[in-house]
Amino acid sequence: MLRKRGSVILCGAFLFITWNAILVLLLRGRPLPGQLSEPGEEQKRAAVRPTNDVVGDVLRIADTFEAELERQRKILLEIQNHHSQWEASNRDGPKVVVPPQPVIPILVIACNRVTVRRCLDKLLQHRPSAELYPIIVSQDCGHAETAEVIRSYGDKVTHLKQPDLSDIAVQPQHKKFQGYYKISRHYRWALNQVFKTLSHSSVVIVEDDLEVAPDFFEYFRALLPLLKSDPSLWCVSAWNDNGRDGFVDPGKANLLYRTDFFPGLGWMLVKDVWEELEPKWPASFWDDWMRQPEQRRNRACIRPEISRTLTFGRQGVSLGQFYDKYLRYIKLNSEFVPFSKLDLGYLNEETYRKAFEKEVYSAPVVTYEDVKQGKLKGPGPFRLQYSRKDSFKVMAKNLGIMDDLKSGVPRTGYRGVVSFMSRGQRIYLAPPPGWTQYDTSWS
């Protein structure tokens, strides 16, 4: 009995010493005598003040400890109650919804060029997000070496293979154009894969001989909302047909235009437009078909002052048409322009048309000889006027810009006007005031 009682005393003494050690630590933060204290604080200190009654002290300490636990439990319940009330008050309140970023796939049309590696390397180098810009390579031709290059990228790209590699029955006079027929068939198949099989709502199309600029992805992302919301637009292109070095303003990398000419060579298309085009897609020469009035339907594309793509593919089905004279000299933009932070409202149809026509037709009219001989004074702009197909072609050719027309529309033209730089001065090659429509016989 004595042994048991001694154990109880020792246990109580241990608890007493431990509790007092805790109290010492706690009381260091308590107010000193004479300082303000909360109501009941003095009673709590009295309750835990040690006396000569060891067992009594232990019991009092236990009671105090239990009371403290109960107080802490009430505080926690109160906090939980306030949290629940806060959640309830915000549940029906206005919510800030951050819309998900749209996914914009990049469709690379490939065939038998192992130099597709240059195209893919640049796309991967400048791509800011694999999730937002999946790269889909659609290969025609069945060329094994090109397929091996594409496979070497692993899961960085999706490799599709056009299953129908057969020759296409064409009229005898079109036998030499077999390649154009296969390209058109491939485009139709590949775009159906993107929009119908993979269920994307937009796509940027590049060919395997294009190199892209550092702000290529930024450019298309910023312009996608405008393309979707403005029914007077049907594409966004990264290409300026007259974008050779010396024919563009190097200080205007952020300058964008509307154009009635379908540029291609790195362009964005939305699903609604594809659903319109796909049922009547042509058997060949799809890009010229896109430039016909029946497809264009008075809609425009957006194009840049300085190209966001550069073609390095001299060899192809076109046998290098225009490459040596024009395409190899196209200036590729090197300055990153944060288009998504710019106000692009000036590209809306009515706003743009009024401002553009005002600038063009308020510019002084000059002669071809003065432009050619560099006799113009001042920075410009200047207006060089044409009234017939022949006069347009002669002036365009001699000034170094592309002189061909498709369904009456000049390359880069907007309402008949072609904008370019000559000797550091802005020139508008323009029809007379009062222009109304293109003459489709000018082709």
mmCIF file of N, CA and C in Angstrom, residues 325-379:
data_model
loop_
_atom_site.group_PDB
_atom_site.id
_atom_site.type_symbol
_atom_site.label_atom_id
_atom_site.label_comp_id
_atom_site.label_asym_id
_atom_site.label_seq_id
_atom_site.Cartn_x
_atom_site.Cartn_y
_atom_site.Cartn_z
ATOM 1 N N LYS A 325 13.196 34.958 -108.050
ATOM 2 C CA LYS A 325 13.023 36.403 -108.257
ATOM 3 C C LYS A 325 12.452 37.109 -107.040
ATOM 4 N N TYR A 326 11.567 36.431 -106.305
ATOM 5 C CA TYR A 326 10.868 37.095 -105.206
ATOM 6 C C TYR A 326 11.036 36.389 -103.854
ATOM 7 N N LEU A 327 10.638 35.110 -103.819
ATOM 8 C CA LEU A 327 10.407 34.445 -102.542
ATOM 9 C C LEU A 327 11.663 34.285 -101.692
ATOM 10 N N ARG A 328 12.779 34.061 -102.318
ATOM 11 C CA ARG A 328 14.001 33.855 -101.536
ATOM 12 C C ARG A 328 14.452 35.120 -100.819
ATOM 13 N N TYR A 329 13.918 36.263 -101.222
ATOM 14 C CA TYR A 329 14.338 37.545 -100.628
ATOM 15 C C TYR A 329 13.339 38.080 -99.601
ATOM 16 N N ILE A 330 12.306 37.303 -99.307
ATOM 17 C CA ILE A 330 11.321 37.754 -98.321
ATOM 18 C C ILE A 330 12.007 37.949 -96.967
ATOM 19 N N LYS A 331 11.694 39.075 -96.328
ATOM 20 C CA LYS A 331 12.274 39.376 -95.013
ATOM 21 C C LYS A 331 11.444 38.690 -93.928
ATOM 22 N N LEU A 332 12.105 37.896 -93.110
ATOM 23 C CA LEU A 332 11.441 37.231 -91.983
ATOM 24 C C LEU A 332 11.570 38.105 -90.743
ATOM 25 N N ASN A 333 10.462 38.346 -90.068
ATOM 26 C CA ASN A 333 10.493 39.191 -88.882
ATOM 27 C C ASN A 333 11.373 38.570 -87.798
ATOM 28 N N SER A 334 12.172 39.399 -87.151
ATOM 29 C CA SER A 334 13.037 38.927 -86.065
ATOM 30 C C SER A 334 12.704 39.570 -84.728
ATOM 31 N N GLU A 335 11.838 40.567 -84.742
ATOM 32 C CA GLU A 335 11.464 41.298 -83.514
ATOM 33 C C GLU A 335 10.173 40.725 -82.957
ATOM 34 N N PHE A 336 10.180 40.356 -81.666
ATOM 35 C CA PHE A 336 8.966 39.815 -81.055
ATOM 36 C C PHE A 336 7.995 40.954 -80.763
ATOM 37 N N VAL A 337 6.806 40.866 -81.355
ATOM 38 C CA VAL A 337 5.768 41.875 -81.133
ATOM 39 C C VAL A 337 4.680 41.269 -80.247
ATOM 40 N N PRO A 338 4.387 41.846 -79.088
ATOM 41 C CA PRO A 338 3.346 41.297 -78.199
ATOM 42 C C PRO A 338 1.940 41.659 -78.688
ATOM 43 N N PHE A 339 1.523 41.052 -79.787
ATOM 44 C CA PHE A 339 0.244 41.412 -80.405
ATOM 45 C C PHE A 339 -0.937 41.272 -79.455
ATOM 46 N N SER A 340 -0.892 40.296 -78.565
ATOM 47 C CA SER A 340 -2.025 40.079 -77.661
ATOM 48 C C SER A 340 -2.207 41.231 -76.678
ATOM 49 N N LYS A 341 -1.205 42.105 -76.557
ATOM 50 C CA LYS A 341 -1.314 43.267 -75.666
ATOM 51 C C LYS A 341 -1.634 44.551 -76.438
ATOM 52 N N LEU A 342 -1.756 44.443 -77.752
ATOM 53 C CA LEU A 342 -2.030 45.622 -78.570
ATOM 54 C C LEU A 342 -3.524 45.736 -78.862
ATOM 55 N N ASP A 343 -3.972 46.938 -79.118
ATOM 56 C CA ASP A 343 -5.357 47.176 -79.529
ATOM 57 C C ASP A 343 -5.446 46.949 -81.038
ATOM 58 N N LEU A 344 -6.107 45.873 -81.422
ATOM 59 C CA LEU A 344 -6.220 45.535 -82.845
ATOM 60 C C LEU A 344 -7.583 45.918 -83.414
ATOM 61 N N GLY A 345 -8.300 46.765 -82.689
ATOM 62 C CA GLY A 345 -9.629 47.177 -83.144
ATOM 63 C C GLY A 345 -9.614 47.915 -84.464
ATOM 64 N N TYR A 346 -8.475 48.508 -84.831
ATOM 65 C CA TYR A 346 -8.405 49.242 -86.102
ATOM 66 C C TYR A 346 -8.563 48.328 -87.309
ATOM 67 N N LEU A 347 -8.484 46.996 -87.097
ATOM 68 C CA LEU A 347 -8.625 46.055 -88.205
ATOM 69 C C LEU A 347 -10.077 45.694 -88.496
ATOM 70 N N ASN A 348 -10.998 46.129 -87.654
ATOM 71 C CA ASN A 348 -12.415 45.890 -87.945
ATOM 72 C C ASN A 348 -12.792 46.573 -89.259
ATOM 73 N N GLU A 349 -13.662 45.938 -90.016
ATOM 74 C CA GLU A 349 -13.876 46.299 -91.418
ATOM 75 C C GLU A 349 -14.142 47.788 -91.645
ATOM 76 N N GLU A 350 -15.192 48.338 -91.036
ATOM 77 C CA GLU A 350 -15.572 49.719 -91.322
ATOM 78 C C GLU A 350 -14.494 50.695 -90.855
ATOM 79 N N THR A 351 -13.971 50.466 -89.670
ATOM 80 C CA THR A 351 -12.916 51.327 -89.141
ATOM 81 C C THR A 351 -11.706 51.332 -90.056
ATOM 82 N N TYR A 352 -11.305 50.134 -90.465
ATOM 83 C CA TYR A 352 -10.108 50.018 -91.299
ATOM 84 C C TYR A 352 -10.323 50.648 -92.673
ATOM 85 N N ARG A 353 -11.455 50.355 -93.300
ATOM 86 C CA ARG A 353 -11.704 50.848 -94.658
ATOM 87 C C ARG A 353 -11.683 52.373 -94.699
ATOM 88 N N LYS A 354 -12.351 53.011 -93.749
ATOM 89 C CA LYS A 354 -12.400 54.477 -93.743
ATOM 90 C C LYS A 354 -11.017 55.080 -93.548
ATOM 91 N N ALA A 355 -10.272 54.534 -92.587
ATOM 92 C CA ALA A 355 -8.939 55.083 -92.298
ATOM 93 C C ALA A 355 -7.982 54.831 -93.460
ATOM 94 N N PHE A 356 -8.066 53.644 -94.062
ATOM 95 C CA PHE A 356 -7.166 53.292 -95.158
ATOM 96 C C PHE A 356 -7.440 54.164 -96.386
ATOM 97 N N GLU A 357 -8.696 54.286 -96.748
ATOM 98 C CA GLU A 357 -9.040 55.086 -97.929
ATOM 99 C C GLU A 357 -8.671 56.555 -97.721
ATOM 100 N N LYS A 358 -8.858 57.046 -96.501
ATOM 101 C CA LYS A 358 -8.505 58.437 -96.221
ATOM 102 C C LYS A 358 -7.008 58.645 -96.404
ATOM 103 N N GLU A 359 -6.206 57.727 -95.898
ATOM 104 C CA GLU A 359 -4.757 57.877 -96.019
ATOM 105 C C GLU A 359 -4.305 57.767 -97.477
ATOM 106 N N VAL A 360 -4.866 56.791 -98.200
ATOM 107 C CA VAL A 360 -4.443 56.577 -99.590
ATOM 108 C C VAL A 360 -4.819 57.767 -100.458
ATOM 109 N N TYR A 361 -6.070 58.189 -100.380
ATOM 110 C CA TYR A 361 -6.564 59.191 -101.332
ATOM 111 C C TYR A 361 -6.322 60.634 -100.885
ATOM 112 N N SER A 362 -5.745 60.805 -99.704
ATOM 113 C CA SER A 362 -5.276 62.145 -99.331
ATOM 114 C C SER A 362 -3.783 62.291 -99.631
ATOM 115 N N ALA A 363 -3.142 61.181 -100.015
ATOM 116 C CA ALA A 363 -1.718 61.246 -100.369
ATOM 117 C C ALA A 363 -1.560 61.895 -101.745
ATOM 118 N N PRO A 364 -0.535 62.698 -101.948
ATOM 119 C CA PRO A 364 -0.332 63.361 -103.253
ATOM 120 C C PRO A 364 -0.042 62.344 -104.364
ATOM 121 N N VAL A 365 -0.614 62.615 -105.529
ATOM 122 C CA VAL A 365 -0.386 61.752 -106.690
ATOM 123 C C VAL A 365 0.979 62.087 -107.291
ATOM 124 N N VAL A 366 1.743 61.051 -107.585
ATOM 125 C CA VAL A 366 3.073 61.237 -108.179
ATOM 126 C C VAL A 366 3.167 60.406 -109.456
ATOM 127 N N THR A 367 4.180 60.659 -110.234
ATOM 128 C CA THR A 367 4.356 59.927 -111.489
ATOM 129 C C THR A 367 5.257 58.714 -111.284
ATOM 130 N N TYR A 368 5.090 57.767 -112.178
ATOM 131 C CA TYR A 368 5.918 56.567 -112.133
ATOM 132 C C TYR A 368 7.400 56.924 -112.271
ATOM 133 N N GLU A 369 7.705 57.871 -113.159
ATOM 134 C CA GLU A 369 9.103 58.274 -113.391
ATOM 135 C C GLU A 369 9.737 58.828 -112.112
ATOM 136 N N ASP A 370 8.967 59.633 -111.353
ATOM 137 C CA ASP A 370 9.515 60.197 -110.121
ATOM 138 C C ASP A 370 9.800 59.107 -109.080
ATOM 139 N N VAL A 371 8.894 58.128 -109.023
ATOM 140 C CA VAL A 371 9.109 57.015 -108.082
ATOM 141 C C VAL A 371 10.329 56.213 -108.506
ATOM 142 N N LYS A 372 10.381 55.860 -109.782
ATOM 143 C CA LYS A 372 11.451 55.017 -110.303
ATOM 144 C C LYS A 372 12.818 55.688 -110.157
ATOM 145 N N GLN A 373 12.866 56.991 -110.365
ATOM 146 C CA GLN A 373 14.141 57.713 -110.335
ATOM 147 C C GLN A 373 14.484 58.272 -108.955
ATOM 148 N N GLY A 374 13.616 58.024 -107.971
ATOM 149 C CA GLY A 374 13.888 58.464 -106.613
ATOM 150 C C GLY A 374 13.839 59.959 -106.429
ATOM 151 N N LYS A 375 12.917 60.641 -107.121
ATOM 152 C CA LYS A 375 12.843 62.101 -107.058
ATOM 153 C C LYS A 375 11.828 62.611 -106.033
ATOM 154 N N LEU A 376 11.193 61.693 -105.296
ATOM 155 C CA LEU A 376 10.173 62.119 -104.337
ATOM 156 C C LEU A 376 10.820 62.743 -103.102
ATOM 157 N N LYS A 377 10.221 63.794 -102.597
ATOM 158 C CA LYS A 377 10.725 64.488 -101.421
ATOM 159 C C LYS A 377 9.823 64.206 -100.220
ATOM 160 N N GLY A 378 10.424 63.869 -99.102
ATOM 161 C CA GLY A 378 9.642 63.606 -97.901
ATOM 162 C C GLY A 378 9.418 62.121 -97.691
ATOM 163 N N PRO A 379 8.886 61.763 -96.510
ATOM 164 C CA PRO A 379 8.725 60.346 -96.158
ATOM 165 C C PRO A 379 7.535 59.667 -96.818
#
